[in-house]
Amino acid sequence: MSQTAATNHERRLAWLDALRGFAALCVVFDHGSTLLLLPVRSFLYQWFNLGQYGVFVFFLVSGYIVPASLERKGSVRGFWISRAFRLYPLFLLALVLSAVAYETGHGSVANAGLHPLTAILGWLFMMQNVAAGINLPLVTWTLSYEMVFYLLLAGLFSWGVHRRSGWYATAFAVGAVALGGVLPMSAIGHWSNRPGGGEGPLVVNAVTDVLLLAGLGLTVLSRSWLSRAGASLAAVVALVLVTFNQSYPYPWSGCVILALMFTGTAIYRVWGDPAPRGGTTPLRPPRTEGLRPSVASPREDTQKALAPRAVAGVRALWLPSAGSAKAALPRALAGVRALWELPRLRRLATAAFVVLVFAVLTIAGDWHGAHYGHHWQVQWTTSVLLAGATFGVGLAVRRVRIPRWCAWLGVISYSVYLLHPLVFDAYRSIPVLHRKHTMPDQYLFFAGLLAVIIGLSALTYYLVEKPMQRLGRRVAAWAGYATETASGDGASARDGAPPPAASRSASSSTAVAGGSGGSP
């Protein structure tokens, strides 16, 4: 990618980085305000849970941008190489720092008595929150849902059905309402911990890892139908675990989070996908003005061609001529399909669909969480709806120039998210800091802690994340998996993925921005 193209690419994704940076700061405030600024927290949390809201924004961003990474490569193997080098280096560093903090008395570990091998097996595929592991640091529970989404997306992509995002969002939203009150929490984990169960959690994590390793191994190493079989196996394992064995936060969380992520993907299909169905035309092709006449974009030509087909199809449906019923039905279906392809209508329909999904998710939480009380319901409602509104505002201003510092906060947001609990734990471990402070002093302390978090995050980004991402691109290129789908069907053919017509939907300009994709 040329320097100019790279600069334009960064500008196009700056709004996503800004959203991630803002969401990360919301989560930081949620955890830090339990130590400082308690009056501010008490006031805000009468109506609003900033941590929950920030996490929902993260998942929407992830659903929007991660499919672009997969489809840009056109290779499930290339996708997993990219994910591994983006997520694991900092995750491993956070685990090591958490263990050191615990051993030196500057941090805490929930379920610290768990067998070390059991914990390690839980972290191997970041499935600790849906298997029998430990969330360390505590915020890593979200990474388990990220991994589930990746596994499902890769499985769907391998069969060429990944573009039906609206259907998947609808299914999970309906599941949140219909099953949220009856789905068990940690069902497999409780069964493994039954009296006489022995090393049950160890067995659960070991079996989970073996199945995922087999599935991903076939996906990455095979060049035949076995690749699809492996991706399907890994996806099924992830779906079973998130349905029956999630340990935090609520029984309906898995369905809600996956519905949010696939909703983000549905939004990407309409507003972010640079290629319409059946082509690779940019959303806004350049136009020439002045002495030369304006050149209509191929998308505009497509729209003009679709309009007559849509009108003819509707007329065939409502005004069939005698003896032509059999011929009218195919024309009507073609017309409806052409009508859906009209960009403006697709956007209006998708916007209505998104609003409906958010309404259903709000109802799901309010209904199943009624026993938590009215205050909790208010927080759930505002968190879900404002997360959607925030993403909508970001989408609306995506062509506006974003301040560099806002985008930069998003670039380091993965480090901010994983490392801020360690800074707050260190603060807790220093008794002299726990005396009662005036509000001005609390603001100063909080600002100081935030500066430490941002400084440490910048350090880990430039020394760990960025070099490892660069190495991941080199590994993918060396392995031959970095080929763009638009350049031919080589990647798809190698991968056992669908042919280019089914998988081509993003150009090289739709790469994932800095950080860890949508992950916080």
Short mmCIF file of C-alpha atoms in Angstrom, two decimals:
data_model
loop_
_atom_site.label_atom_id
_atom_site.label_comp_id
_atom_site.label_asym_id
_atom_site.label_seq_id
_atom_site.Cartn_x
_atom_site.Cartn_y
_atom_site.Cartn_z
CA MET A 1 0.00 0.00 0.00
CA SER A 2 1.44 3.42 -0.98
CA GLN A 3 2.03 6.13 1.60
CA THR A 4 -0.87 8.22 0.27
CA ALA A 5 -3.21 5.23 0.29
CA ALA A 6 -2.09 4.33 3.80
CA THR A 7 -2.77 7.89 4.98
CA ASN A 8 -6.25 7.87 3.44
CA HIS A 9 -6.87 4.46 4.97
CA GLU A 10 -5.93 5.72 8.43
CA ARG A 11 -8.29 8.68 8.04
CA ARG A 12 -11.15 6.41 7.03
CA LEU A 13 -10.65 4.30 10.15
CA ALA A 14 -9.87 7.15 12.54
CA TRP A 15 -13.48 7.33 13.71
CA LEU A 16 -13.30 3.68 14.80
CA ASP A 17 -10.07 4.33 16.67
CA ALA A 18 -11.67 7.34 18.36
CA LEU A 19 -14.62 5.20 19.44
CA ARG A 20 -12.30 2.57 20.87
CA GLY A 21 -10.25 5.15 22.74
CA PHE A 22 -13.38 6.72 24.21
CA ALA A 23 -14.78 3.31 25.18
CA ALA A 24 -11.48 2.37 26.85
CA LEU A 25 -11.56 5.56 28.94
CA CYS A 26 -15.13 4.74 29.99
CA VAL A 27 -13.98 1.33 31.28
CA VAL A 28 -11.01 2.95 33.02
CA PHE A 29 -13.34 5.37 34.81
CA ASP A 30 -15.67 2.52 35.76
CA HIS A 31 -12.88 0.69 37.58
CA GLY A 32 -10.98 3.72 38.86
CA SER A 33 -14.03 5.45 40.31
CA THR A 34 -14.36 2.68 42.90
CA LEU A 35 -11.14 4.11 44.41
CA LEU A 36 -11.44 7.82 43.68
CA LEU A 37 -14.20 10.24 42.67
CA LEU A 38 -16.89 8.20 44.42
CA PRO A 39 -19.36 11.16 44.52
CA VAL A 40 -19.05 11.52 40.73
CA ARG A 41 -19.60 7.79 40.32
CA SER A 42 -22.65 7.82 42.60
CA PHE A 43 -24.19 10.64 40.58
CA LEU A 44 -23.55 9.12 37.14
CA TYR A 45 -24.46 5.57 38.06
CA GLN A 46 -27.96 6.52 39.07
CA TRP A 47 -28.79 6.21 35.38
CA PHE A 48 -25.75 4.92 33.57
CA ASN A 49 -23.14 2.13 33.85
CA LEU A 50 -20.09 3.50 32.05
CA GLY A 51 -18.19 0.21 32.10
CA GLN A 52 -21.03 -1.76 30.56
CA TYR A 53 -21.60 0.96 28.00
CA GLY A 54 -17.93 1.06 27.02
CA VAL A 55 -17.79 -2.71 26.55
CA PHE A 56 -20.89 -2.63 24.32
CA VAL A 57 -19.25 0.03 22.14
CA PHE A 58 -16.15 -2.17 21.88
CA PHE A 59 -18.20 -5.12 20.66
CA LEU A 60 -19.99 -3.02 18.04
CA VAL A 61 -16.63 -1.78 16.73
CA SER A 62 -15.30 -5.33 16.67
CA GLY A 63 -18.29 -6.58 14.70
CA TYR A 64 -17.84 -3.76 12.21
CA ILE A 65 -14.12 -4.04 11.52
CA VAL A 66 -13.08 -7.68 12.10
CA PRO A 67 -14.98 -9.05 9.05
CA ALA A 68 -13.08 -6.51 6.95
CA SER A 69 -9.83 -8.07 8.09
CA LEU A 70 -10.98 -11.57 7.21
CA GLU A 71 -12.48 -10.68 3.85
CA ARG A 72 -9.59 -8.42 2.86
CA LYS A 73 -7.24 -11.37 3.18
CA GLY A 74 -9.67 -13.83 1.66
CA SER A 75 -7.93 -16.46 3.79
CA VAL A 76 -8.96 -17.97 7.09
CA ARG A 77 -5.34 -18.93 7.72
CA GLY A 78 -4.14 -15.39 7.11
CA PHE A 79 -6.87 -14.12 9.41
CA TRP A 80 -5.79 -16.37 12.28
CA ILE A 81 -2.14 -15.45 11.83
CA SER A 82 -3.11 -11.79 12.05
CA ARG A 83 -5.30 -12.33 15.13
CA ALA A 84 -2.62 -14.33 16.93
CA PHE A 85 0.06 -11.68 16.47
CA ARG A 86 -2.34 -8.88 17.41
CA LEU A 87 -3.86 -10.36 20.55
CA TYR A 88 -1.50 -12.84 22.17
CA PRO A 89 1.73 -10.88 22.79
CA LEU A 90 0.08 -8.28 25.01
CA PHE A 91 -2.24 -10.86 26.54
CA LEU A 92 0.76 -12.93 27.62
CA LEU A 93 2.51 -9.84 28.95
CA ALA A 94 -0.59 -8.94 30.98
CA LEU A 95 -0.67 -12.46 32.43
CA VAL A 96 2.98 -12.27 33.44
CA LEU A 97 2.61 -8.81 34.99
CA SER A 98 -0.51 -9.93 36.87
CA ALA A 99 1.31 -12.97 38.26
CA VAL A 100 4.27 -10.83 39.34
CA ALA A 101 1.94 -8.30 40.99
CA TYR A 102 0.16 -11.10 42.85
CA GLU A 103 3.37 -12.69 44.06
CA THR A 104 4.76 -9.35 45.26
CA GLY A 105 1.56 -8.33 47.03
CA HIS A 106 0.59 -5.60 44.58
CA GLY A 107 -2.30 -7.39 42.91
CA SER A 108 -5.07 -9.91 43.42
CA VAL A 109 -6.16 -13.00 41.52
CA ALA A 110 -9.67 -14.42 41.71
CA ASN A 111 -9.74 -18.22 42.17
CA ALA A 112 -6.00 -18.18 42.82
CA GLY A 113 -6.24 -21.71 44.21
CA LEU A 114 -7.13 -23.17 40.82
CA HIS A 115 -4.67 -25.74 39.53
CA PRO A 116 -1.96 -23.87 37.53
CA LEU A 117 -2.25 -26.22 34.56
CA THR A 118 -6.03 -25.73 34.51
CA ALA A 119 -5.54 -21.96 34.39
CA ILE A 120 -2.93 -22.20 31.63
CA LEU A 121 -5.16 -24.42 29.51
CA GLY A 122 -7.98 -21.91 29.97
CA TRP A 123 -5.76 -19.10 28.67
CA LEU A 124 -4.42 -21.07 25.71
CA PHE A 125 -7.25 -19.99 23.38
CA MET A 126 -8.50 -17.09 25.53
CA MET A 127 -11.62 -19.11 26.36
CA GLN A 128 -11.24 -18.82 30.13
CA ASN A 129 -14.62 -17.13 30.65
CA VAL A 130 -16.54 -19.83 28.77
CA ALA A 131 -14.45 -22.81 29.92
CA ALA A 132 -13.10 -23.38 33.44
CA GLY A 133 -10.34 -20.82 33.67
CA ILE A 134 -9.41 -17.56 35.40
CA ASN A 135 -10.03 -14.09 34.01
CA LEU A 136 -6.61 -12.54 34.58
CA PRO A 137 -6.67 -9.57 34.56
CA LEU A 138 -10.36 -9.52 35.37
CA VAL A 139 -11.23 -7.57 32.21
CA THR A 140 -10.11 -10.43 29.96
CA TRP A 141 -13.58 -11.97 30.15
CA THR A 142 -14.42 -9.91 27.05
CA LEU A 143 -11.64 -11.60 25.08
CA SER A 144 -13.46 -14.92 25.40
CA TYR A 145 -16.48 -13.45 23.61
CA GLU A 146 -14.17 -11.90 21.01
CA MET A 147 -12.65 -15.32 20.37
CA VAL A 148 -16.08 -16.94 20.09
CA PHE A 149 -17.01 -14.34 17.48
CA TYR A 150 -13.80 -14.98 15.53
CA LEU A 151 -14.43 -18.72 15.54
CA LEU A 152 -18.03 -18.31 14.37
CA LEU A 153 -17.03 -15.80 11.70
CA ALA A 154 -14.26 -18.05 10.37
CA GLY A 155 -16.63 -21.01 10.25
CA LEU A 156 -19.27 -19.02 8.38
CA PHE A 157 -16.66 -17.63 5.98
CA SER A 158 -15.35 -21.09 5.16
CA TRP A 159 -18.82 -22.04 3.90
CA GLY A 160 -19.45 -18.74 2.11
CA VAL A 161 -22.41 -17.73 4.29
CA HIS A 162 -20.68 -14.98 6.26
CA ARG A 163 -22.57 -12.13 4.55
CA ARG A 164 -25.90 -13.00 6.16
CA SER A 165 -25.07 -10.88 9.17
CA GLY A 166 -28.61 -9.64 9.72
CA TRP A 167 -29.92 -13.17 10.13
CA TYR A 168 -27.28 -14.02 12.70
CA ALA A 169 -27.87 -10.81 14.64
CA THR A 170 -31.59 -11.54 14.65
CA ALA A 171 -31.08 -15.12 15.81
CA PHE A 172 -28.90 -14.10 18.75
CA ALA A 173 -31.20 -11.20 19.68
CA VAL A 174 -34.21 -13.53 19.71
CA GLY A 175 -32.13 -16.06 21.66
CA ALA A 176 -31.37 -13.40 24.28
CA VAL A 177 -35.10 -12.87 24.82
CA ALA A 178 -36.28 -16.47 24.51
CA LEU A 179 -33.42 -18.26 26.27
CA GLY A 180 -31.81 -15.62 28.46
CA GLY A 181 -33.87 -16.61 31.48
CA VAL A 182 -33.28 -20.35 31.19
CA LEU A 183 -29.68 -20.67 29.97
CA PRO A 184 -27.38 -21.97 32.71
CA MET A 185 -24.22 -20.27 33.94
CA SER A 186 -21.10 -22.45 33.96
CA ALA A 187 -23.18 -25.61 33.53
CA ILE A 188 -20.24 -27.69 32.34
CA GLY A 189 -18.01 -26.15 34.98
CA HIS A 190 -20.44 -26.97 37.79
CA TRP A 191 -20.75 -30.53 36.50
CA SER A 192 -16.97 -30.90 36.46
CA ASN A 193 -16.76 -29.58 40.04
CA ARG A 194 -19.27 -32.09 41.41
CA PRO A 195 -18.18 -34.15 44.44
CA GLY A 196 -15.92 -36.95 43.30
CA GLY A 197 -15.29 -35.19 40.00
CA GLY A 198 -11.54 -35.15 40.58
CA GLU A 199 -9.72 -32.92 38.14
CA GLY A 200 -12.95 -31.94 36.39
CA PRO A 201 -12.00 -28.35 35.45
CA LEU A 202 -8.66 -29.57 34.12
CA VAL A 203 -10.46 -32.11 31.94
CA VAL A 204 -12.94 -29.50 30.67
CA ASN A 205 -10.17 -27.13 29.64
CA ALA A 206 -8.07 -29.92 28.15
CA VAL A 207 -10.96 -31.27 26.05
CA THR A 208 -11.84 -27.74 24.94
CA ASP A 209 -8.28 -27.04 23.88
CA VAL A 210 -7.91 -30.36 22.06
CA LEU A 211 -11.08 -29.76 20.06
CA LEU A 212 -10.16 -26.18 19.22
CA LEU A 213 -6.61 -27.17 18.37
CA ALA A 214 -7.88 -29.89 16.06
CA GLY A 215 -10.35 -27.54 14.41
CA LEU A 216 -7.93 -24.66 13.96
CA GLY A 217 -5.15 -27.04 12.94
CA LEU A 218 -7.28 -28.41 10.12
CA THR A 219 -8.33 -24.89 9.19
CA VAL A 220 -4.79 -23.55 8.98
CA LEU A 221 -2.92 -26.57 7.62
CA SER A 222 -5.43 -28.23 5.31
CA ARG A 223 -5.99 -27.22 1.70
CA SER A 224 -9.16 -29.19 1.08
CA TRP A 225 -12.64 -29.77 2.51
CA LEU A 226 -10.91 -30.59 5.78
CA SER A 227 -10.31 -26.87 6.22
CA ARG A 228 -14.07 -26.29 6.28
CA ALA A 229 -14.57 -29.23 8.61
CA GLY A 230 -11.99 -27.84 11.01
CA ALA A 231 -13.47 -24.33 10.98
CA SER A 232 -16.91 -25.82 11.57
CA LEU A 233 -15.70 -27.93 14.49
CA ALA A 234 -14.08 -24.92 16.19
CA ALA A 235 -17.21 -22.82 15.63
CA VAL A 236 -19.51 -25.48 17.09
CA VAL A 237 -17.30 -25.87 20.18
CA ALA A 238 -17.35 -22.10 20.70
CA LEU A 239 -21.13 -21.93 20.28
CA VAL A 240 -21.73 -24.74 22.79
CA LEU A 241 -19.43 -23.15 25.37
CA VAL A 242 -20.89 -19.65 25.07
CA THR A 243 -24.41 -21.05 25.30
CA PHE A 244 -24.03 -23.35 28.28
CA ASN A 245 -20.85 -22.44 30.12
CA GLN A 246 -20.27 -18.69 30.24
CA SER A 247 -19.29 -17.66 33.75
CA TYR A 248 -19.71 -13.87 33.59
CA PRO A 249 -21.61 -11.58 33.61
CA TYR A 250 -25.21 -12.81 32.91
CA PRO A 251 -26.87 -15.88 31.34
CA TRP A 252 -28.06 -13.77 28.40
CA SER A 253 -24.73 -11.99 27.90
CA GLY A 254 -23.45 -14.38 25.22
CA CYS A 255 -26.49 -13.88 23.00
CA VAL A 256 -26.54 -10.12 23.58
CA ILE A 257 -22.84 -9.67 22.82
CA LEU A 258 -22.93 -11.81 19.67
CA ALA A 259 -26.07 -9.98 18.52
CA LEU A 260 -24.22 -6.66 18.98
CA MET A 261 -21.20 -7.91 17.06
CA PHE A 262 -23.22 -9.27 14.14
CA THR A 263 -25.22 -6.03 14.15
CA GLY A 264 -21.94 -4.19 13.73
CA THR A 265 -21.18 -6.53 10.83
CA ALA A 266 -24.59 -5.81 9.26
CA ILE A 267 -23.83 -2.09 9.48
CA TYR A 268 -20.47 -2.71 7.82
CA ARG A 269 -22.19 -4.53 4.96
CA VAL A 270 -24.14 -1.40 4.06
CA TRP A 271 -22.00 1.56 5.14
CA GLY A 272 -18.48 0.20 5.35
CA ASP A 273 -18.20 -2.42 2.61
CA PRO A 274 -16.31 -0.72 -0.24
CA ALA A 275 -17.64 -3.18 -2.81
CA PRO A 276 -21.29 -3.70 -3.72
CA ARG A 277 -22.52 -7.19 -4.31
CA GLY A 278 -20.91 -8.58 -7.40
CA GLY A 279 -18.24 -5.91 -7.80
CA THR A 280 -15.29 -4.06 -6.34
CA THR A 281 -16.45 -0.48 -6.84
CA PRO A 282 -15.49 2.02 -4.13
CA LEU A 283 -18.30 3.64 -2.17
CA ARG A 284 -17.47 7.08 -3.54
CA PRO A 285 -15.41 6.89 -6.75
CA PRO A 286 -13.57 10.05 -7.77
CA ARG A 287 -15.42 12.49 -10.01
CA THR A 288 -13.83 14.99 -12.36
CA GLU A 289 -15.18 18.53 -12.41
CA GLY A 290 -14.37 21.70 -14.37
CA LEU A 291 -13.51 21.58 -18.06
CA ARG A 292 -14.25 17.87 -18.31
CA PRO A 293 -17.80 16.62 -17.71
CA SER A 294 -18.56 14.74 -14.50
CA VAL A 295 -18.13 11.01 -14.78
CA ALA A 296 -20.90 9.02 -13.16
CA SER A 297 -19.67 6.33 -10.81
CA PRO A 298 -20.24 2.67 -11.62
CA ARG A 299 -22.39 2.48 -8.48
CA GLU A 300 -24.65 5.22 -9.89
CA ASP A 301 -24.85 3.35 -13.19
CA THR A 302 -25.73 0.22 -11.26
CA GLN A 303 -28.47 2.07 -9.40
CA LYS A 304 -29.94 3.35 -12.67
CA ALA A 305 -29.93 -0.17 -14.06
CA LEU A 306 -31.54 -1.63 -10.95
CA ALA A 307 -34.44 0.81 -10.79
CA PRO A 308 -36.25 -0.44 -13.95
CA ARG A 309 -35.77 -4.05 -12.85
CA ALA A 310 -37.24 -3.26 -9.47
CA VAL A 311 -40.26 -1.51 -11.00
CA ALA A 312 -40.79 -4.35 -13.47
CA GLY A 313 -40.60 -6.91 -10.69
CA VAL A 314 -43.17 -5.12 -8.54
CA ARG A 315 -45.50 -4.75 -11.55
CA ALA A 316 -45.11 -8.46 -12.29
CA LEU A 317 -46.04 -9.24 -8.69
CA TRP A 318 -49.16 -7.08 -8.54
CA LEU A 319 -50.29 -7.03 -12.18
CA PRO A 320 -49.65 -10.51 -13.59
CA SER A 321 -51.08 -11.06 -17.04
CA ALA A 322 -53.33 -13.99 -17.77
CA GLY A 323 -51.55 -17.29 -18.09
CA SER A 324 -48.21 -15.83 -16.99
CA ALA A 325 -48.23 -16.60 -13.26
CA LYS A 326 -45.25 -18.91 -13.56
CA ALA A 327 -43.26 -16.27 -15.42
CA ALA A 328 -44.39 -13.46 -13.10
CA LEU A 329 -43.02 -15.04 -9.93
CA PRO A 330 -39.35 -15.20 -11.03
CA ARG A 331 -39.60 -11.62 -12.36
CA ALA A 332 -41.15 -10.51 -9.09
CA LEU A 333 -38.40 -12.13 -7.04
CA ALA A 334 -35.75 -10.58 -9.28
CA GLY A 335 -37.45 -7.22 -8.85
CA VAL A 336 -37.53 -7.49 -5.08
CA ARG A 337 -33.86 -8.45 -5.13
CA ALA A 338 -33.08 -5.46 -7.36
CA LEU A 339 -35.11 -3.23 -5.04
CA TRP A 340 -33.03 -4.40 -2.09
CA GLU A 341 -29.85 -3.61 -4.01
CA LEU A 342 -30.77 0.07 -4.25
CA PRO A 343 -28.31 1.70 -1.81
CA ARG A 344 -30.72 4.18 -0.26
CA LEU A 345 -33.38 1.56 0.38
CA ARG A 346 -30.81 -0.86 1.81
CA ARG A 347 -29.59 1.79 4.21
CA LEU A 348 -33.07 2.69 5.38
CA ALA A 349 -33.98 -0.96 5.86
CA THR A 350 -30.73 -1.70 7.70
CA ALA A 351 -31.18 1.33 9.95
CA ALA A 352 -34.69 0.13 10.87
CA PHE A 353 -33.34 -3.37 11.48
CA VAL A 354 -30.58 -2.06 13.75
CA VAL A 355 -33.06 -0.05 15.81
CA LEU A 356 -35.22 -3.17 16.17
CA VAL A 357 -32.27 -5.28 17.32
CA PHE A 358 -31.31 -2.74 19.98
CA ALA A 359 -34.92 -2.61 21.16
CA VAL A 360 -35.01 -6.41 21.47
CA LEU A 361 -31.70 -6.50 23.36
CA THR A 362 -32.96 -3.83 25.74
CA ILE A 363 -36.11 -5.85 26.41
CA ALA A 364 -34.06 -9.01 26.93
CA GLY A 365 -31.95 -7.47 29.66
CA ASP A 366 -34.81 -5.62 31.36
CA TRP A 367 -36.97 -8.74 31.41
CA HIS A 368 -34.44 -11.31 32.55
CA GLY A 369 -32.66 -8.88 34.87
CA ALA A 370 -35.79 -7.66 36.62
CA HIS A 371 -34.72 -9.39 39.85
CA TYR A 372 -31.71 -7.05 40.00
CA GLY A 373 -34.07 -4.14 40.56
CA HIS A 374 -35.28 -1.03 38.75
CA HIS A 375 -31.94 0.73 39.11
CA TRP A 376 -30.15 -2.07 37.26
CA GLN A 377 -32.79 -2.03 34.51
CA VAL A 378 -32.28 1.69 33.99
CA GLN A 379 -28.52 1.17 33.71
CA TRP A 380 -28.97 -1.70 31.25
CA THR A 381 -31.37 0.30 29.07
CA THR A 382 -29.17 3.37 28.89
CA SER A 383 -26.02 1.32 28.32
CA VAL A 384 -27.47 -0.61 25.36
CA LEU A 385 -29.25 2.31 23.71
CA LEU A 386 -26.49 4.86 24.20
CA ALA A 387 -23.89 2.39 22.90
CA GLY A 388 -25.92 2.10 19.71
CA ALA A 389 -26.42 5.86 19.53
CA THR A 390 -22.70 6.47 20.06
CA PHE A 391 -21.79 4.11 17.24
CA GLY A 392 -24.40 5.78 15.04
CA VAL A 393 -22.93 9.21 15.70
CA GLY A 394 -19.46 7.91 14.91
CA LEU A 395 -20.74 6.40 11.67
CA ALA A 396 -22.44 9.67 10.73
CA VAL A 397 -19.26 11.75 11.19
CA ARG A 398 -16.84 9.15 9.80
CA ARG A 399 -15.83 11.47 6.96
CA VAL A 400 -15.02 14.32 9.36
CA ARG A 401 -11.35 14.77 10.22
CA ILE A 402 -10.75 13.20 13.64
CA PRO A 403 -8.14 14.79 15.94
CA ARG A 404 -4.97 12.71 15.87
CA TRP A 405 -4.88 12.33 19.64
CA CYS A 406 -8.37 10.82 19.64
CA ALA A 407 -7.39 8.25 17.02
CA TRP A 408 -4.11 7.59 18.85
CA LEU A 409 -5.99 6.72 22.04
CA GLY A 410 -7.81 4.09 20.02
CA VAL A 411 -4.57 2.71 18.68
CA ILE A 412 -3.30 2.04 22.22
CA SER A 413 -6.75 1.10 23.57
CA TYR A 414 -5.96 -2.64 23.80
CA SER A 415 -3.04 -1.87 26.10
CA VAL A 416 -5.15 0.61 28.07
CA TYR A 417 -7.85 -2.00 28.54
CA LEU A 418 -5.59 -4.84 29.65
CA LEU A 419 -3.13 -2.88 31.79
CA HIS A 420 -5.27 -0.38 33.68
CA PRO A 421 -6.41 -2.95 36.31
CA LEU A 422 -2.75 -3.53 37.19
CA VAL A 423 -2.21 0.18 37.83
CA PHE A 424 -5.30 0.40 40.03
CA ASP A 425 -4.24 -2.75 41.93
CA ALA A 426 -0.87 -1.16 42.58
CA TYR A 427 -2.62 1.93 43.93
CA ARG A 428 -4.70 -0.24 46.24
CA SER A 429 -1.59 -1.93 47.59
CA ILE A 430 -0.07 1.33 48.89
CA PRO A 431 -1.72 2.06 52.29
CA VAL A 432 -0.42 5.62 52.56
CA LEU A 433 -2.57 6.61 49.57
CA HIS A 434 -5.78 5.41 51.19
CA ARG A 435 -6.39 8.28 53.56
CA LYS A 436 -9.38 10.52 52.92
CA HIS A 437 -8.67 13.03 50.15
CA THR A 438 -10.44 16.23 49.21
CA MET A 439 -12.20 16.27 45.85
CA PRO A 440 -9.51 18.44 44.19
CA ASP A 441 -6.89 15.98 45.40
CA GLN A 442 -8.94 13.07 44.09
CA TYR A 443 -9.11 14.69 40.66
CA LEU A 444 -5.35 15.13 40.73
CA PHE A 445 -4.75 11.54 41.82
CA PHE A 446 -7.10 10.21 39.15
CA ALA A 447 -5.43 12.34 36.47
CA GLY A 448 -2.05 11.06 37.63
CA LEU A 449 -3.18 7.44 37.47
CA LEU A 450 -4.66 8.03 34.02
CA ALA A 451 -1.37 9.53 32.85
CA VAL A 452 0.49 6.46 34.15
CA ILE A 453 -1.97 4.14 32.37
CA ILE A 454 -1.66 6.00 29.06
CA GLY A 455 2.12 6.22 29.33
CA LEU A 456 2.48 2.52 30.14
CA SER A 457 0.05 1.64 27.34
CA ALA A 458 1.98 3.71 24.82
CA LEU A 459 5.15 1.96 25.90
CA THR A 460 3.68 -1.53 25.47
CA TYR A 461 2.09 -0.59 22.16
CA TYR A 462 5.31 0.65 20.60
CA LEU A 463 7.54 -2.02 22.15
CA VAL A 464 5.22 -5.04 22.04
CA GLU A 465 2.04 -4.64 20.00
CA LYS A 466 3.32 -2.77 16.97
CA PRO A 467 6.46 -4.87 16.39
CA MET A 468 4.47 -8.10 16.78
CA GLN A 469 1.81 -6.90 14.37
CA ARG A 470 4.54 -6.12 11.87
CA LEU A 471 6.00 -9.56 12.42
CA GLY A 472 2.56 -11.09 11.91
CA ARG A 473 2.24 -9.42 8.53
CA ARG A 474 5.64 -10.75 7.54
CA VAL A 475 4.73 -14.26 8.64
CA ALA A 476 1.47 -14.09 6.71
CA ALA A 477 3.28 -12.81 3.61
CA TRP A 478 5.98 -15.48 3.94
CA ALA A 479 3.31 -18.16 4.28
CA GLY A 480 1.57 -16.80 1.20
CA TYR A 481 -1.68 -15.97 3.02
CA ALA A 482 -1.64 -12.19 2.64
CA THR A 483 -2.96 -12.24 -0.93
CA GLU A 484 -5.90 -9.93 -1.43
CA THR A 485 -9.09 -11.61 -2.58
CA ALA A 486 -9.51 -9.11 -5.36
CA SER A 487 -6.24 -10.16 -6.91
CA GLY A 488 -7.49 -13.59 -7.78
CA ASP A 489 -8.79 -16.75 -6.26
CA GLY A 490 -5.48 -18.10 -5.04
CA ALA A 491 -6.13 -17.38 -1.39
CA SER A 492 -9.59 -18.78 -1.50
CA ALA A 493 -8.53 -21.87 -3.36
CA ARG A 494 -5.71 -22.57 -0.93
CA ASP A 495 -7.95 -22.04 2.03
CA GLY A 496 -10.87 -24.21 1.13
CA ALA A 497 -12.80 -20.94 1.31
CA PRO A 498 -15.66 -19.99 -1.01
CA PRO A 499 -14.84 -18.71 -4.49
CA PRO A 500 -14.09 -15.02 -4.94
CA ALA A 501 -17.63 -14.13 -5.93
CA ALA A 502 -18.84 -15.22 -2.53
CA SER A 503 -16.04 -13.85 -0.42
CA ARG A 504 -14.92 -10.70 -2.22
CA SER A 505 -16.25 -7.72 -0.34
CA ALA A 506 -13.32 -5.65 0.83
CA SER A 507 -10.32 -4.13 -0.80
CA SER A 508 -6.90 -3.55 0.63
CA SER A 509 -8.05 -0.17 1.90
CA THR A 510 -10.28 -1.79 4.48
CA ALA A 511 -7.56 -3.12 6.73
CA VAL A 512 -7.91 -3.18 10.46
CA ALA A 513 -6.66 -0.08 12.22
CA GLY A 514 -4.00 -0.11 14.88
CA GLY A 515 -4.52 -1.91 18.14
CA SER A 516 -6.37 -5.20 18.16
CA GLY A 517 -9.17 -4.67 15.71
CA GLY A 518 -12.38 -4.23 17.58
CA SER A 519 -11.06 -5.73 20.74
CA PRO A 520 -10.69 -3.27 23.62
#
